CSV table of C-alpha atoms in Angstrom, one decimal:
chain,number,residue,atom,x,y,z
K,1349,MET,CA,-24.1,-11.7,-36.0
K,1350,THR,CA,-21.3,-12.5,-38.1
K,1351,LEU,CA,-18.0,-14.1,-37.1
K,1352,SER,CA,-16.1,-11.2,-37.0
K,1353,LYS,CA,-18.8,-9.1,-34.9
K,1354,SER,CA,-18.5,-11.6,-32.3
K,1355,LEU,CA,-15.0,-11.3,-32.4
K,1356,ILE,CA,-15.1,-7.6,-31.7
K,1357,ALA,CA,-18.1,-8.0,-29.1
K,1358,VAL,CA,-15.6,-10.8,-27.1
K,1359,GLY,CA,-12.5,-8.6,-27.4
K,1360,LEU,CA,-14.9,-5.5,-26.1
K,1361,VAL,CA,-15.5,-7.7,-23.1
K,1362,PHE,CA,-12.2,-8.7,-22.5
K,1363,PHE,CA,-10.5,-5.7,-22.9
K,1364,SER,CA,-12.8,-3.8,-20.7
K,1365,LEU,CA,-12.3,-5.8,-17.6
K,1366,PRO,CA,-10.0,-4.5,-14.6
K,1367,LEU,CA,-6.6,-6.1,-14.5
K,1368,SER,CA,-7.7,-6.9,-11.0
K,1369,ALA,CA,-10.3,-9.3,-11.7
K,1370,LYS,CA,-8.7,-12.5,-10.5
K,1371,ASP,CA,-10.5,-13.6,-7.6
K,1372,HIS,CA,-9.3,-17.0,-6.9
K,1373,SER,CA,-6.0,-19.1,-7.6
K,1374,ALA,CA,-4.9,-20.5,-10.6
K,1375,LEU,CA,-2.9,-23.1,-8.7
K,1376,PHE,CA,-5.4,-24.5,-5.9
K,1377,PRO,CA,-8.7,-24.8,-5.7
K,1378,ASP,CA,-10.9,-23.1,-3.1
K,1379,SER,CA,-11.8,-26.1,-1.3
K,1380,LEU,CA,-8.2,-26.6,-0.5
K,1381,VAL,CA,-7.3,-23.1,0.4
K,1382,ALA,CA,-10.3,-22.7,2.3
K,1383,ARG,CA,-9.0,-26.6,4.5
K,1384,ALA,CA,-5.2,-24.6,5.0
K,1385,ARG,CA,-7.2,-21.5,6.1
K,1386,THR,CA,-9.0,-23.1,8.7
K,1387,ASN,CA,-6.2,-25.2,9.9
K,1388,CYS,CA,-4.0,-22.4,10.0
K,1389,ASP,CA,-7.3,-21.0,12.8
K,1390,ARG,CA,-7.1,-24.3,14.7
K,1391,SER,CA,-3.4,-25.5,14.7
K,1392,GLU,CA,-0.6,-23.3,16.1
K,1393,TRP,CA,1.7,-25.5,14.2
K,1394,ALA,CA,0.1,-24.9,10.9
K,1395,ALA,CA,-0.3,-20.9,11.6
K,1396,GLY,CA,3.9,-21.0,12.4
K,1397,VAL,CA,4.2,-22.2,8.8
K,1398,ARG,CA,2.0,-19.6,7.5
K,1399,LYS,CA,4.1,-16.6,9.2
K,1400,GLN,CA,7.0,-18.2,7.7
K,1401,ILE,CA,5.8,-18.5,4.3
K,1402,VAL,CA,4.4,-14.9,4.3
K,1403,GLU,CA,7.8,-13.6,6.4
K,1404,ALA,CA,9.8,-15.5,3.4
K,1405,ALA,CA,7.5,-13.4,0.5
K,1406,ARG,CA,7.8,-9.9,2.2
K,1407,PRO,CA,10.8,-8.7,-0.2
K,1408,PHE,CA,8.6,-9.5,-3.1
K,1409,ARG,CA,5.0,-8.6,-1.7
K,1410,GLU,CA,7.2,-5.2,-1.0
K,1411,ARG,CA,7.6,-4.5,-4.6
K,1412,SER,CA,5.8,-3.4,-7.4
K,1413,ASP,CA,4.4,-5.0,-10.4
K,1414,GLU,CA,6.8,-2.8,-12.0
K,1415,GLU,CA,9.7,-3.9,-10.1
K,1416,LEU,CA,8.9,-7.5,-10.4
K,1417,TRP,CA,8.6,-7.3,-14.0
K,1418,GLY,CA,11.9,-6.2,-14.8
K,1419,LEU,CA,13.8,-8.7,-12.6
K,1420,MET,CA,12.9,-10.9,-15.5
K,1421,PHE,CA,15.7,-10.5,-18.1
K,1422,GLY,CA,15.5,-9.9,-21.6
K,1423,ASN,CA,16.4,-12.3,-25.0
K,1424,THR,CA,19.8,-11.2,-25.0
K,1425,LEU,CA,21.6,-13.7,-23.0
K,1426,PRO,CA,22.8,-16.8,-24.9
K,1427,ARG,CA,20.6,-20.2,-23.9
K,1428,SER,CA,20.6,-23.6,-24.0
K,1429,TRP,CA,18.1,-26.5,-23.4
K,1430,MET,CA,20.0,-27.4,-20.4
K,1431,VAL,CA,23.3,-27.3,-18.9
K,1432,TRP,CA,25.5,-30.3,-18.4
K,1433,SER,CA,25.1,-31.3,-14.8
K,1434,ASP,CA,29.2,-32.4,-15.0
K,1435,GLY,CA,30.2,-30.7,-17.8
K,1436,HIS,CA,30.6,-26.7,-18.5
K,1437,CYS,CA,28.2,-23.1,-19.1
K,1438,PRO,CA,27.1,-22.9,-22.7
K,1439,ASN,CA,27.7,-19.3,-22.4
K,1440,CYS,CA,31.1,-19.0,-20.1
K,1441,LYS,CA,32.7,-22.1,-21.2
K,1442,GLU,CA,33.9,-22.3,-17.3
K,1443,PRO,CA,33.5,-26.4,-15.4
K,1444,VAL,CA,30.2,-26.8,-13.9
K,1445,PRO,CA,30.9,-29.2,-11.1
K,1446,MET,CA,27.6,-31.1,-10.3
K,1447,TYR,CA,25.6,-29.5,-7.8
K,1448,ASN,CA,27.5,-26.8,-7.0
K,1449,TRP,CA,25.4,-24.3,-8.4
K,1450,LYS,CA,24.2,-21.2,-6.1
K,1451,MET,CA,20.6,-19.4,-6.1
K,1452,ASP,CA,19.7,-16.3,-4.3
K,1453,ALA,CA,16.8,-14.5,-5.7
K,1454,LEU,CA,17.1,-11.3,-4.4
K,1455,ALA,CA,20.9,-10.9,-4.5
K,1456,HIS,CA,20.9,-12.0,-8.0
K,1457,PRO,CA,17.3,-12.1,-9.8
K,1458,TRP,CA,16.7,-14.6,-12.0
K,1459,LYS,CA,20.3,-16.3,-12.0
K,1460,VAL,CA,22.1,-19.2,-11.3
K,1461,GLN,CA,26.3,-19.3,-10.2
């Protein structure tokens, strides 16, 4: 089989997979996930932590993929590789005092004020 035919075959297989084919975490190994689940089943405090985490994620879990995608800003925002921690904002040129940044992912998604 030539290289081009091989690439076409791989592409056909790849693009024929359903988008929901993900079946495991990309960040945590299965053994760690299993241990966390076991801890939640055996320990009241671990189950409480799980409940808090799931509740905190509820507003994002209730959104569709399109809504979540729409939260991301485009490439029209002026950017800098950094904001001086005790300097000025590269966009509005206003002072940016150290440690005074405000973040609220639900009220102002993807924004730091």
